mmCIF file of C-alpha atoms and ligand atoms in Angstrom:
data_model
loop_
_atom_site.group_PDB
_atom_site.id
_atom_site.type_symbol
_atom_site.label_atom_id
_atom_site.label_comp_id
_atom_site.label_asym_id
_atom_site.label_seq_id
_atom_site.Cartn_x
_atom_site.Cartn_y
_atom_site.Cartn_z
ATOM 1 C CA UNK A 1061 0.000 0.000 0.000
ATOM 2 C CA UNK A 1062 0.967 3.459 -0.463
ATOM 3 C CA UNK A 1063 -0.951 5.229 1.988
ATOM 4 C CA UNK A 1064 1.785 6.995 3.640
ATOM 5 C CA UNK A 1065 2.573 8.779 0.254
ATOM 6 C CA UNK A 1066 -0.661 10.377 -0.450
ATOM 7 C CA UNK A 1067 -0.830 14.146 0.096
ATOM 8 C CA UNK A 1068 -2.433 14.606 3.392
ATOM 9 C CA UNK A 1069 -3.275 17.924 5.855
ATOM 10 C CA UNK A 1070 -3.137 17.459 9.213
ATOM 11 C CA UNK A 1071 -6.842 18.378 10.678
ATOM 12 C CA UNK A 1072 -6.944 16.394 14.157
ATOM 13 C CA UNK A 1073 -5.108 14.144 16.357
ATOM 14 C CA UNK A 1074 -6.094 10.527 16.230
ATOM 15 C CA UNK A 1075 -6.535 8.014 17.092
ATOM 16 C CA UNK A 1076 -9.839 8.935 18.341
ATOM 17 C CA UNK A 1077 -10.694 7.417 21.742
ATOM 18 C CA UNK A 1078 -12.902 4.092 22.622
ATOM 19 C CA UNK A 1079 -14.008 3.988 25.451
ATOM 20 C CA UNK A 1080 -16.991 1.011 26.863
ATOM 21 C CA UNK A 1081 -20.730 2.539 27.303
ATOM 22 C CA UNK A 1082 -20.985 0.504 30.831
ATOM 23 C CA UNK A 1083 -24.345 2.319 31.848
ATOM 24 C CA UNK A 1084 -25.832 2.746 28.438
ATOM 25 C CA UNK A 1085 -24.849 -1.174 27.697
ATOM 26 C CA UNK A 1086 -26.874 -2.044 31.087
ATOM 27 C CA UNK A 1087 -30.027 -0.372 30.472
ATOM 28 C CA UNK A 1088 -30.541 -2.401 27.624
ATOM 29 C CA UNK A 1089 -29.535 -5.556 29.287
ATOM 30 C CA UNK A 1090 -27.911 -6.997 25.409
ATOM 31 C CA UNK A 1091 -24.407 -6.791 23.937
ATOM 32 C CA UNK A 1092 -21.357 -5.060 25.326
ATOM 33 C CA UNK A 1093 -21.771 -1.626 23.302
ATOM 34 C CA UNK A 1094 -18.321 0.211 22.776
ATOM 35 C CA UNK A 1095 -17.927 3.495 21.711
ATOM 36 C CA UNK A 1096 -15.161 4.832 19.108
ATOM 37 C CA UNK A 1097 -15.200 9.114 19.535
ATOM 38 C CA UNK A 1098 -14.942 10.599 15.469
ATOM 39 C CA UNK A 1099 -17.416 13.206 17.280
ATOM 40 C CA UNK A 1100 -14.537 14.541 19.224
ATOM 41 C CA UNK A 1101 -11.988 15.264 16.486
ATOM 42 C CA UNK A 1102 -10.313 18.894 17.366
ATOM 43 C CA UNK A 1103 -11.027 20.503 14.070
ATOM 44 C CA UNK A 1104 -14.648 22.646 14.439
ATOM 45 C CA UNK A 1105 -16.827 20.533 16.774
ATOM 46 C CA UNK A 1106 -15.381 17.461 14.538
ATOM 47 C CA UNK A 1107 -17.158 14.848 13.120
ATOM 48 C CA UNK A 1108 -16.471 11.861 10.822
ATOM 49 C CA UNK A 1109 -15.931 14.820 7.583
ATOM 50 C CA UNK A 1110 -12.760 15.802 9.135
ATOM 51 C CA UNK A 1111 -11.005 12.281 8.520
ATOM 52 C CA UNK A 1112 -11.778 12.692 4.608
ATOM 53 C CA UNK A 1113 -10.982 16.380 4.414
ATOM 54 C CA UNK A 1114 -7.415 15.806 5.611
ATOM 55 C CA UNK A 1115 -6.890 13.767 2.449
ATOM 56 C CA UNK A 1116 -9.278 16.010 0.073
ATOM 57 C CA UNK A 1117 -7.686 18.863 1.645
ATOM 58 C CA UNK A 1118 -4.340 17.348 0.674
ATOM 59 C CA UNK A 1119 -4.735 16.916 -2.897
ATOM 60 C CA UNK A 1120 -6.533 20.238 -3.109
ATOM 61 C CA UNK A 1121 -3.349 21.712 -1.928
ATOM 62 C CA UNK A 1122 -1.251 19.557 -4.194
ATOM 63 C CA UNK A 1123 -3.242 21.003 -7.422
ATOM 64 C CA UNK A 1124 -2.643 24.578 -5.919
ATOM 65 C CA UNK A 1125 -6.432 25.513 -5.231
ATOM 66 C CA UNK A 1126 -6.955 28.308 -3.332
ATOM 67 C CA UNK A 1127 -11.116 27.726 -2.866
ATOM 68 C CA UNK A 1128 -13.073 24.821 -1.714
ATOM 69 C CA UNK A 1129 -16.353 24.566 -3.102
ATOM 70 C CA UNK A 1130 -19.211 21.786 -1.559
ATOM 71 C CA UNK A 1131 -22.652 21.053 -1.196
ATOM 72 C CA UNK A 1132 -25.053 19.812 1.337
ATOM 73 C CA UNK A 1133 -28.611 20.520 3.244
ATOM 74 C CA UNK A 1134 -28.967 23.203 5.729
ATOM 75 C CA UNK A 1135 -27.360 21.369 8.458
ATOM 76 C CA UNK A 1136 -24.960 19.512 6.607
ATOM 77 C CA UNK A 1137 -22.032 18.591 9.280
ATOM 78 C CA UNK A 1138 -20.276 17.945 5.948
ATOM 79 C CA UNK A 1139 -20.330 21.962 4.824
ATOM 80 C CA UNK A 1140 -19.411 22.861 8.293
ATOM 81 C CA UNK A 1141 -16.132 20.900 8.670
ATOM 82 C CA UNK A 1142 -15.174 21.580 5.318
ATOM 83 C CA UNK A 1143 -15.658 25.502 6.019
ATOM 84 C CA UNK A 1144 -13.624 25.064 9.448
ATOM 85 C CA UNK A 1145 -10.778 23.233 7.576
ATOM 86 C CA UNK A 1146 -10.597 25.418 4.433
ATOM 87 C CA UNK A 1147 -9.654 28.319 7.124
ATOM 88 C CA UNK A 1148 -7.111 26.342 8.653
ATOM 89 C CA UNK A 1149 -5.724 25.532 5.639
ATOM 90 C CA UNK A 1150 -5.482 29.333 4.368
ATOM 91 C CA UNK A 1151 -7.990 28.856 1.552
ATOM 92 C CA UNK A 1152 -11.014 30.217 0.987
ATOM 93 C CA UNK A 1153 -14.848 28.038 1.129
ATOM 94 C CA UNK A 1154 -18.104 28.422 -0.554
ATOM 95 C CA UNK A 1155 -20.814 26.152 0.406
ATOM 96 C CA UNK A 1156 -24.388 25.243 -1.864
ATOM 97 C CA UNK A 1157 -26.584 24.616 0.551
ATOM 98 C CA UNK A 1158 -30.108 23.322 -0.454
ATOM 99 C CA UNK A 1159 -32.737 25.166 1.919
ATOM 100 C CA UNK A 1160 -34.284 28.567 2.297
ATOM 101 C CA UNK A 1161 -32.158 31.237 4.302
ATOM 102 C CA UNK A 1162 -33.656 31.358 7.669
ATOM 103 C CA UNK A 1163 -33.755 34.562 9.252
ATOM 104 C CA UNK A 1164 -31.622 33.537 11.946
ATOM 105 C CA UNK A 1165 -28.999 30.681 11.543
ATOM 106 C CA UNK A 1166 -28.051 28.073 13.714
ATOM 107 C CA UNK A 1167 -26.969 25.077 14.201
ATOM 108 C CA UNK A 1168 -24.337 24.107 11.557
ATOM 109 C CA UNK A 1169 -25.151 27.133 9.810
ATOM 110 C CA UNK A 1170 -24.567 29.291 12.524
ATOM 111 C CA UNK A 1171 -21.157 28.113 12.778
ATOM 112 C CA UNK A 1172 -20.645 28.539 8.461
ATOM 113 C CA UNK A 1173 -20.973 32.029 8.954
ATOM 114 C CA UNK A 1174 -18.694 31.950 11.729
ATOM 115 C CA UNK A 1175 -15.937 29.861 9.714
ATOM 116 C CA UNK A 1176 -16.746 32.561 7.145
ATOM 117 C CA UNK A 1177 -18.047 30.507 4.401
ATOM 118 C CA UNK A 1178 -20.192 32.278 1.468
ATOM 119 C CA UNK A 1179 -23.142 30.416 1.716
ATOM 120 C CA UNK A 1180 -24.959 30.022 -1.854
ATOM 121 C CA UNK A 1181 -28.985 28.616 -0.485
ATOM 122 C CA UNK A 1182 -30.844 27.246 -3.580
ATOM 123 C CA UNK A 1183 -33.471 24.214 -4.334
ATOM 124 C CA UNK A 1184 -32.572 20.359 -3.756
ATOM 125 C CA UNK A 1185 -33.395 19.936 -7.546
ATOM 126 C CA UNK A 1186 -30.596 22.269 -8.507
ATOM 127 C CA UNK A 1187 -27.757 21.535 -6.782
ATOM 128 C CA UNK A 1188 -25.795 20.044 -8.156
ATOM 129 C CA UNK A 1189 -26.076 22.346 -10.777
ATOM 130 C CA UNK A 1190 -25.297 25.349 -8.591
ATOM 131 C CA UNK A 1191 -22.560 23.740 -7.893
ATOM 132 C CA UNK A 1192 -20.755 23.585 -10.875
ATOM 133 C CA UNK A 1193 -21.897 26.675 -11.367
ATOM 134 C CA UNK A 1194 -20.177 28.717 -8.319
ATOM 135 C CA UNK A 1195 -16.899 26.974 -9.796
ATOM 136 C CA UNK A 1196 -17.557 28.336 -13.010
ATOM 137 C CA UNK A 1197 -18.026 31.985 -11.448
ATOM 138 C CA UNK A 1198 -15.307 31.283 -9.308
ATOM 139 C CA UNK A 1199 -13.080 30.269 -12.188
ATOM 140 C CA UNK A 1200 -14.400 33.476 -13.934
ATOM 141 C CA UNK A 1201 -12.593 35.796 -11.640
ATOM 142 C CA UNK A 1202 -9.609 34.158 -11.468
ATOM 143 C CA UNK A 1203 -9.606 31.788 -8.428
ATOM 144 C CA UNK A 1204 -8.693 28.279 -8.450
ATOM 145 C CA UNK A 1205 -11.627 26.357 -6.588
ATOM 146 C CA UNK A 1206 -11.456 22.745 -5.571
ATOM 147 C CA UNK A 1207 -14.543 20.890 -5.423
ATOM 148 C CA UNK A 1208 -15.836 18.391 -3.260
ATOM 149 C CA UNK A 1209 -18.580 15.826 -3.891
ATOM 150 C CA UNK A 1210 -21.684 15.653 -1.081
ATOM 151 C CA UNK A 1211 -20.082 14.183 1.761
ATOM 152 C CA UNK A 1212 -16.931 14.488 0.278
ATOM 153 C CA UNK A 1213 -17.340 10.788 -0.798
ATOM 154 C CA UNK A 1214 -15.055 9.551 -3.243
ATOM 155 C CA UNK A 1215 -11.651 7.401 -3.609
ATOM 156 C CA UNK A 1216 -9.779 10.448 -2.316
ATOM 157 C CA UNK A 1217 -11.983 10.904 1.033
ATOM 158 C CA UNK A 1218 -12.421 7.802 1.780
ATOM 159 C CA UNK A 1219 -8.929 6.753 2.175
ATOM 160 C CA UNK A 1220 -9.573 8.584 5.815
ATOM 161 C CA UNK A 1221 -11.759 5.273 6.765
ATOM 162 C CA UNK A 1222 -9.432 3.071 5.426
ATOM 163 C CA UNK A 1223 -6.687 4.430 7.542
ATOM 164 C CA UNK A 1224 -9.333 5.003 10.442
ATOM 165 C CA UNK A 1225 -9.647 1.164 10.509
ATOM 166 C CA UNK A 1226 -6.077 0.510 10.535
ATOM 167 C CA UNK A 1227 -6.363 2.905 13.470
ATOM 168 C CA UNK A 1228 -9.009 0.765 14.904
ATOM 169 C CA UNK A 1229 -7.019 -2.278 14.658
ATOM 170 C CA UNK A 1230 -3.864 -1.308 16.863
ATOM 171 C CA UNK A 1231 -6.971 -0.002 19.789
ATOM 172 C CA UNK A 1232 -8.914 -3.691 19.574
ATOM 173 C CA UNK A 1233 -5.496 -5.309 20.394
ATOM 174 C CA UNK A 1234 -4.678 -3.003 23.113
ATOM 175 C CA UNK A 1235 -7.950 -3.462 24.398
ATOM 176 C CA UNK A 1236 -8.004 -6.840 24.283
ATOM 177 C CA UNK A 1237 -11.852 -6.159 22.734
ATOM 178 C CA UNK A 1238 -13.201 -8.206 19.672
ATOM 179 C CA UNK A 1239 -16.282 -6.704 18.247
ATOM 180 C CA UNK A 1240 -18.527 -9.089 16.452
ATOM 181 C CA UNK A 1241 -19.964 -6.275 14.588
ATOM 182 C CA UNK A 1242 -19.808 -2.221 13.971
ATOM 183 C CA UNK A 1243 -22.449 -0.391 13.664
ATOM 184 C CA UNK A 1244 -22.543 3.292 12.124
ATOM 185 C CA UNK A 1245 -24.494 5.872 10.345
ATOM 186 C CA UNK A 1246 -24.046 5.782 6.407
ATOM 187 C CA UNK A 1247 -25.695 8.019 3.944
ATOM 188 C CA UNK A 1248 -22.984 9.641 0.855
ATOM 189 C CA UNK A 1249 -20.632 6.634 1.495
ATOM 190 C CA UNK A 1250 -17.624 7.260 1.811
ATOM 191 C CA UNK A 1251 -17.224 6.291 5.500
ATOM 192 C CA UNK A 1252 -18.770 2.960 4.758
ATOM 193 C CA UNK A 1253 -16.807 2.142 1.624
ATOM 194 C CA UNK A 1254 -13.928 3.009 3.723
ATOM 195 C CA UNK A 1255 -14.497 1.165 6.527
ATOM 196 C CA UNK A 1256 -15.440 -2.121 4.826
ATOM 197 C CA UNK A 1257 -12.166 -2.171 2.362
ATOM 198 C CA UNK A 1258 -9.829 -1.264 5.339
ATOM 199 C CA UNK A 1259 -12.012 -4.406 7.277
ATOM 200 C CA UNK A 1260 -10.849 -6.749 4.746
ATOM 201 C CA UNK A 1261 -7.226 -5.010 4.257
ATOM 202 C CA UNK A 1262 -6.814 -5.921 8.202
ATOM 203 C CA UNK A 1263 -9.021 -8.839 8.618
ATOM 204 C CA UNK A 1264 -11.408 -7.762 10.546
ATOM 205 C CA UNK A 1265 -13.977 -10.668 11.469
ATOM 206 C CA UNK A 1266 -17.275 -9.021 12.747
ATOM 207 C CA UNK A 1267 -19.399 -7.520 10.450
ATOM 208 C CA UNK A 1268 -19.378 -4.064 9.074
ATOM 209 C CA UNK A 1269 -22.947 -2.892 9.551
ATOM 210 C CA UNK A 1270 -24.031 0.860 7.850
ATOM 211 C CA UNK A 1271 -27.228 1.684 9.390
ATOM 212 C CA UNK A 1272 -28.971 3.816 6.296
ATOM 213 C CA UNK A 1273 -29.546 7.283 6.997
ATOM 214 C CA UNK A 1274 -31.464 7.942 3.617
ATOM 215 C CA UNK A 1275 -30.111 5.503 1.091
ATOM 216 C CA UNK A 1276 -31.652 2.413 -0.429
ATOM 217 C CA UNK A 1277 -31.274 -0.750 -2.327
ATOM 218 C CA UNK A 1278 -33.425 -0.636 -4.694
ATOM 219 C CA UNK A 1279 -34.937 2.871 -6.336
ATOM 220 C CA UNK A 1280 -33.341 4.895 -9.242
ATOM 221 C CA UNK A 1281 -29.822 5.284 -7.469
ATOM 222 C CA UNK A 1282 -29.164 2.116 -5.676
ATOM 223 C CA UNK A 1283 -26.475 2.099 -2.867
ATOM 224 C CA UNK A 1284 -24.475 -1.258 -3.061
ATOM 225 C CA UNK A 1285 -23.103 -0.323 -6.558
ATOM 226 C CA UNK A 1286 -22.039 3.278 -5.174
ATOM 227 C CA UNK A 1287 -20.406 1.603 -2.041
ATOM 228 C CA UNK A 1288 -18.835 -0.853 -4.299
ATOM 229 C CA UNK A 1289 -17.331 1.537 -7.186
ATOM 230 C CA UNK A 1290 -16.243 4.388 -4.230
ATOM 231 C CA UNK A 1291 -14.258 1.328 -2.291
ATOM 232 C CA UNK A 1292 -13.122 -0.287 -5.876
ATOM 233 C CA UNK A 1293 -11.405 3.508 -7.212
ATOM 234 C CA UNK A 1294 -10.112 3.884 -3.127
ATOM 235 C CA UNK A 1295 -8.325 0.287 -3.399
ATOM 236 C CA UNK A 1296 -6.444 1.423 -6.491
ATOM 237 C CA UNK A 1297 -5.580 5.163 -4.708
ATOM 238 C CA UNK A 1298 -3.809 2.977 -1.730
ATOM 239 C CA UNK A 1299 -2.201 0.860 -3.887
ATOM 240 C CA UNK A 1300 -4.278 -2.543 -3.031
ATOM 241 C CA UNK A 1301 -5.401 -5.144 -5.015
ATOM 242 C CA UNK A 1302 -8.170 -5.769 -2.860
ATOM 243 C CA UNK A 1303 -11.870 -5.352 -5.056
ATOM 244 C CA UNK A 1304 -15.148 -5.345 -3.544
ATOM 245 C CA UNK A 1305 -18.409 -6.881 -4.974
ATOM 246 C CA UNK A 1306 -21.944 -5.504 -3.457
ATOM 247 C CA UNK A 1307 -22.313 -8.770 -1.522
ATOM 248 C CA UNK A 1308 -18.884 -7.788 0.638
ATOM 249 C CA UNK A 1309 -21.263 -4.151 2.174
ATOM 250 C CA UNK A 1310 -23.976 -4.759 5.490
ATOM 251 C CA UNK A 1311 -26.914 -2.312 4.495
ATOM 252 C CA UNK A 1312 -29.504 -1.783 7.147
ATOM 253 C CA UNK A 1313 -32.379 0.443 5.830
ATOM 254 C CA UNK A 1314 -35.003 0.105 8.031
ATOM 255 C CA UNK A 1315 -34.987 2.804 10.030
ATOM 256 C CA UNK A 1316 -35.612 5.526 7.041
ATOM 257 C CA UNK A 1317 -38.052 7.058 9.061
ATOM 258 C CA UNK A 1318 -40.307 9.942 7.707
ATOM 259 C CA UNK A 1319 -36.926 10.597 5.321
ATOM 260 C CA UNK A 1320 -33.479 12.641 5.610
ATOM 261 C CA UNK A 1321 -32.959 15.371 8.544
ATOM 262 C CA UNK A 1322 -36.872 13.887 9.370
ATOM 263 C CA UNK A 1323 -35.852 12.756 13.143
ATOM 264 C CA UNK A 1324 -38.915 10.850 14.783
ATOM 265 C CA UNK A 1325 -39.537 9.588 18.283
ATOM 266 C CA UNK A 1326 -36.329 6.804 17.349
ATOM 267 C CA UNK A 1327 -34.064 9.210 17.163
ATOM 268 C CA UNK A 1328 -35.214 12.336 19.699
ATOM 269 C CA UNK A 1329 -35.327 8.906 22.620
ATOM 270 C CA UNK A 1330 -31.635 7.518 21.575
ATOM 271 C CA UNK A 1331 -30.482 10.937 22.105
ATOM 272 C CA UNK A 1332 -31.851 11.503 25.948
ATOM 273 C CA UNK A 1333 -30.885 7.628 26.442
ATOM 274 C CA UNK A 1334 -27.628 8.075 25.442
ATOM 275 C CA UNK A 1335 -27.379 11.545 27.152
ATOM 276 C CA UNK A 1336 -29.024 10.315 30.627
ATOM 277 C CA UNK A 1337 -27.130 7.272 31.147
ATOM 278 C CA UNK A 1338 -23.479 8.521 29.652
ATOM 279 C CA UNK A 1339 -23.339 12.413 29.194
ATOM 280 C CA UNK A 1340 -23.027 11.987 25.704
ATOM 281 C CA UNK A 1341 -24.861 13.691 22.822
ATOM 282 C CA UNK A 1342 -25.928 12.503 19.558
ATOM 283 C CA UNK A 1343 -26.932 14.418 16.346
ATOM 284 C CA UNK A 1344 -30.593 13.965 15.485
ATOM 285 C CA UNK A 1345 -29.874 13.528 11.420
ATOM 286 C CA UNK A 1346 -27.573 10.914 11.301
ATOM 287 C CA UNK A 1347 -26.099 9.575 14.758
ATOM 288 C CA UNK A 1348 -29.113 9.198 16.732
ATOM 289 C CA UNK A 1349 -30.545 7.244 13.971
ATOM 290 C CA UNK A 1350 -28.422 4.875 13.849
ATOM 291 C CA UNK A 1351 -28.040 4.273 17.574
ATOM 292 C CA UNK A 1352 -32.096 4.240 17.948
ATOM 293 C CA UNK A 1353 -31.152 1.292 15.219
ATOM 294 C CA UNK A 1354 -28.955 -0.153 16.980
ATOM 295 C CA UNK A 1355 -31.162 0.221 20.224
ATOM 296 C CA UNK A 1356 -34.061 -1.369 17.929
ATOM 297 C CA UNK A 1357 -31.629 -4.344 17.127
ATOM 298 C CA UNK A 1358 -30.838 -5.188 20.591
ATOM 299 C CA UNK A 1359 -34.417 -5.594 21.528
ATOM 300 C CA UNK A 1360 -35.359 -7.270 18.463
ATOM 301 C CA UNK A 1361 -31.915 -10.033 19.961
ATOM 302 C CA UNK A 1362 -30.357 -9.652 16.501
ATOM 303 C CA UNK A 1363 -27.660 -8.508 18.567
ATOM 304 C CA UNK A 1364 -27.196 -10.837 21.603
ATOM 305 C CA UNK A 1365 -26.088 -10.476 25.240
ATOM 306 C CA UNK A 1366 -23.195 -12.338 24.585
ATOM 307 C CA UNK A 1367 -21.793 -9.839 21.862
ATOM 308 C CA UNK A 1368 -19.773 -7.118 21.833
ATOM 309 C CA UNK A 1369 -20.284 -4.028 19.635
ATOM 310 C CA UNK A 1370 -18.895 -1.008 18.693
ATOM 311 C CA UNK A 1371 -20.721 2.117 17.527
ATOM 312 C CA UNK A 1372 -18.929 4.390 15.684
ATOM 313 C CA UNK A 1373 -19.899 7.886 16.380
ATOM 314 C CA UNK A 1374 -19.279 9.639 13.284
ATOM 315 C CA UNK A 1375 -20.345 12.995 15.035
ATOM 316 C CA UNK A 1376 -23.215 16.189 14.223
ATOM 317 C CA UNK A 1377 -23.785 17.031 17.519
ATOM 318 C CA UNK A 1378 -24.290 20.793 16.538
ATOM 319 C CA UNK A 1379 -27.685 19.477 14.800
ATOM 320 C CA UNK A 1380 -28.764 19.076 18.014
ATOM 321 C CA UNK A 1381 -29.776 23.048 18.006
ATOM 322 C CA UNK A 1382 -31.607 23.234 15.113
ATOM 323 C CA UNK A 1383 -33.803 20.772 16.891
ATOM 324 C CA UNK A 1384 -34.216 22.568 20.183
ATOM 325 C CA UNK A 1385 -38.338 23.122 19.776
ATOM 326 C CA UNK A 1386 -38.514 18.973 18.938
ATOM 327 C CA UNK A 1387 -36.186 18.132 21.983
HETATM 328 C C1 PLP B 1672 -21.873 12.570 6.758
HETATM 329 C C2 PLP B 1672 -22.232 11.921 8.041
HETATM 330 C C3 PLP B 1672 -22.434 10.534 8.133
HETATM 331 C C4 PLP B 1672 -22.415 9.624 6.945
HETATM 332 O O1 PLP B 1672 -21.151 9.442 6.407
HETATM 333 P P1 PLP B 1672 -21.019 9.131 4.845
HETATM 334 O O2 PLP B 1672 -19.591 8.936 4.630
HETATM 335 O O3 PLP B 1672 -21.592 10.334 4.142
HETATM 336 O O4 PLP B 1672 -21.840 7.930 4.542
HETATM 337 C C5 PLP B 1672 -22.685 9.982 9.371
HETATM 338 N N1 PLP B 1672 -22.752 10.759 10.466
HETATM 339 C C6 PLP B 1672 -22.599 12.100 10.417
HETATM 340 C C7 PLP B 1672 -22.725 12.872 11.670
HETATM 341 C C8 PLP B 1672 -22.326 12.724 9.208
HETATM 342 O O5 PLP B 1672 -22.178 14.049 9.168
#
């Protein structure tokens, strides 16, 4: 592999703590439930985003760019880390953001403005669009913008999980822990298609389980062959002759709820759960739907008392604000 030889910005320390959810574990009276912290990278109120950005970040420097240039929704923890990281990387960040302009922002938007981001709001239907066409203007006037794909899920971000699971690796043998399974939030990709080619690069033997935050497996854009062909182009970036087939991912989409950034009673009860037995908080878009998954799984005994698991917390606690009349 030639990981250590990709272009890389430093964004955070890792590795990012695990620590065992004794009280939380308890209450449910099912598997061992572990706890690995990519909420509490340094960068911006961190979240999973920052582990990609420091290799999108990277090659954006490489090429010279002096903007980056994403999209997301209103709250995308995605647009926020990218904003934080563009500033400590000297460069300058515009962010598409589908959504109306509230009158007063919070939440992840809140802290956009305060990364100084130009925020661009437009339409889901023409994002993508918009998109290209800031980096047009941009291009117009004589910057150099870098963009980044929703989520910033492709081979070059999601190198971050591969490494993140090599990181993983050295902490289970420390720990002396073995999980049978890991169990995340997945929604662009890129963590998951990470996660699952650096599982078989290290031989991992539980199962690598993406709870779906808004994805399916059937519908006009499927998400096994996405998963597959983002994992596929990040094994030939490392160097590995590793290649995925759709059979190698663990979807979970049953807990789609009323849709994206839709958060239900699932989600609003894994947060105070989580907060009242532990002290720690959960985003209602994507973490707390996957734990309230998780949660669902225990009680269902898919997951056993016997078993250990670890949830990856992959961050968006600043959500949690632009949920405050919900909560
Ligand atoms: C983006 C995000 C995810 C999903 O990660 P993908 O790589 O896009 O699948 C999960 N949790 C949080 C908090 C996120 O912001």
């Amino acid at each position: 592999m030639i990981l250590e030889m990709l272009p890389r910005f430093h964004l955070a320390e890792f590795p990012t703590p695990i620590h065992y959810l004794e009280s939380f574990s308890k209450a449910f009276n099912g598997p061992a439930i572990f706890m690995k912290r990519d909420d509490v990278t340094l960068l911006g109120m961190g979240g999973n985003k920052t582990r990609k950005l420091e290799f999108l970040i990277g090659e954006a420097m490489k090429q010279e760019k002096d903007t980056l240039v994403t999209a997301g929704g209103l709250q995308s923890n995605h647009c926020r880390l990218t904003a934080a990281a563009a500033r400590k990387a000297g460069l300058s960040c515009h962010l598409v953001l589908n959504g109306e302009k509230p009158e007063i922002p919070n939440g992840n938007l809140l802290l956009d403005k305060i990364f100084g981001a130009n925020v661009h709001y437009c339409d889901r239907k023409d994002r993508d669009r918009r998109l290209s066409q800031v980096a047009e203007d941009l291009v117009a006037v004589g910057k150099k913008p870098y963009v980044i794909p929703v989520g910033g899920s492709n081979s070059i971000g999601s190198v971050g999980y591969v490494v993140a699971m090599l990181e993983l690796e050295t902490q289970l043998k420390d720990m002396h822990i073995k999980p049978d399974a890991i169990v995340f939030a997945t929604s662009s990709g890129g963590t998951q298609a990470g996660l699952t080619l650096g599982a078989k690069i290290t031989n991992f033997s539980g199962q690598v389980i993406g709870i779906s935050i808004d994805q399916t497996k059937t519908g006009d854009e499927p998400f096994l062959p996405i998963l597959t062909e983002i994992a596929n182009t990040t094994a030939q970036r490392i160097g590995s002759h590793i290649q995925l087939v759709e059979e190698d991912f663990s979807l979970n989409c049953d807990y789609l709820g009323a849709g994206y950034a839709m958060p239900g009673d699932i989600e609003f009860n894994a947060i105070r759960d989580l907060a009242q037995h532990e002290g720690i908080l959960l985003g209602p878009v994507y973490t707390a739907r996957a734990m309230g998954g998780l949660i669902d799984l225990i009680q269902k005994e898919y997951f056993t008392k016997d078993q250990t698991i670890l949830f990856w917390h992959t961050g968006g606690t600043p959500e949690l604000f632009a949920w405050a009349n919900e909560l």
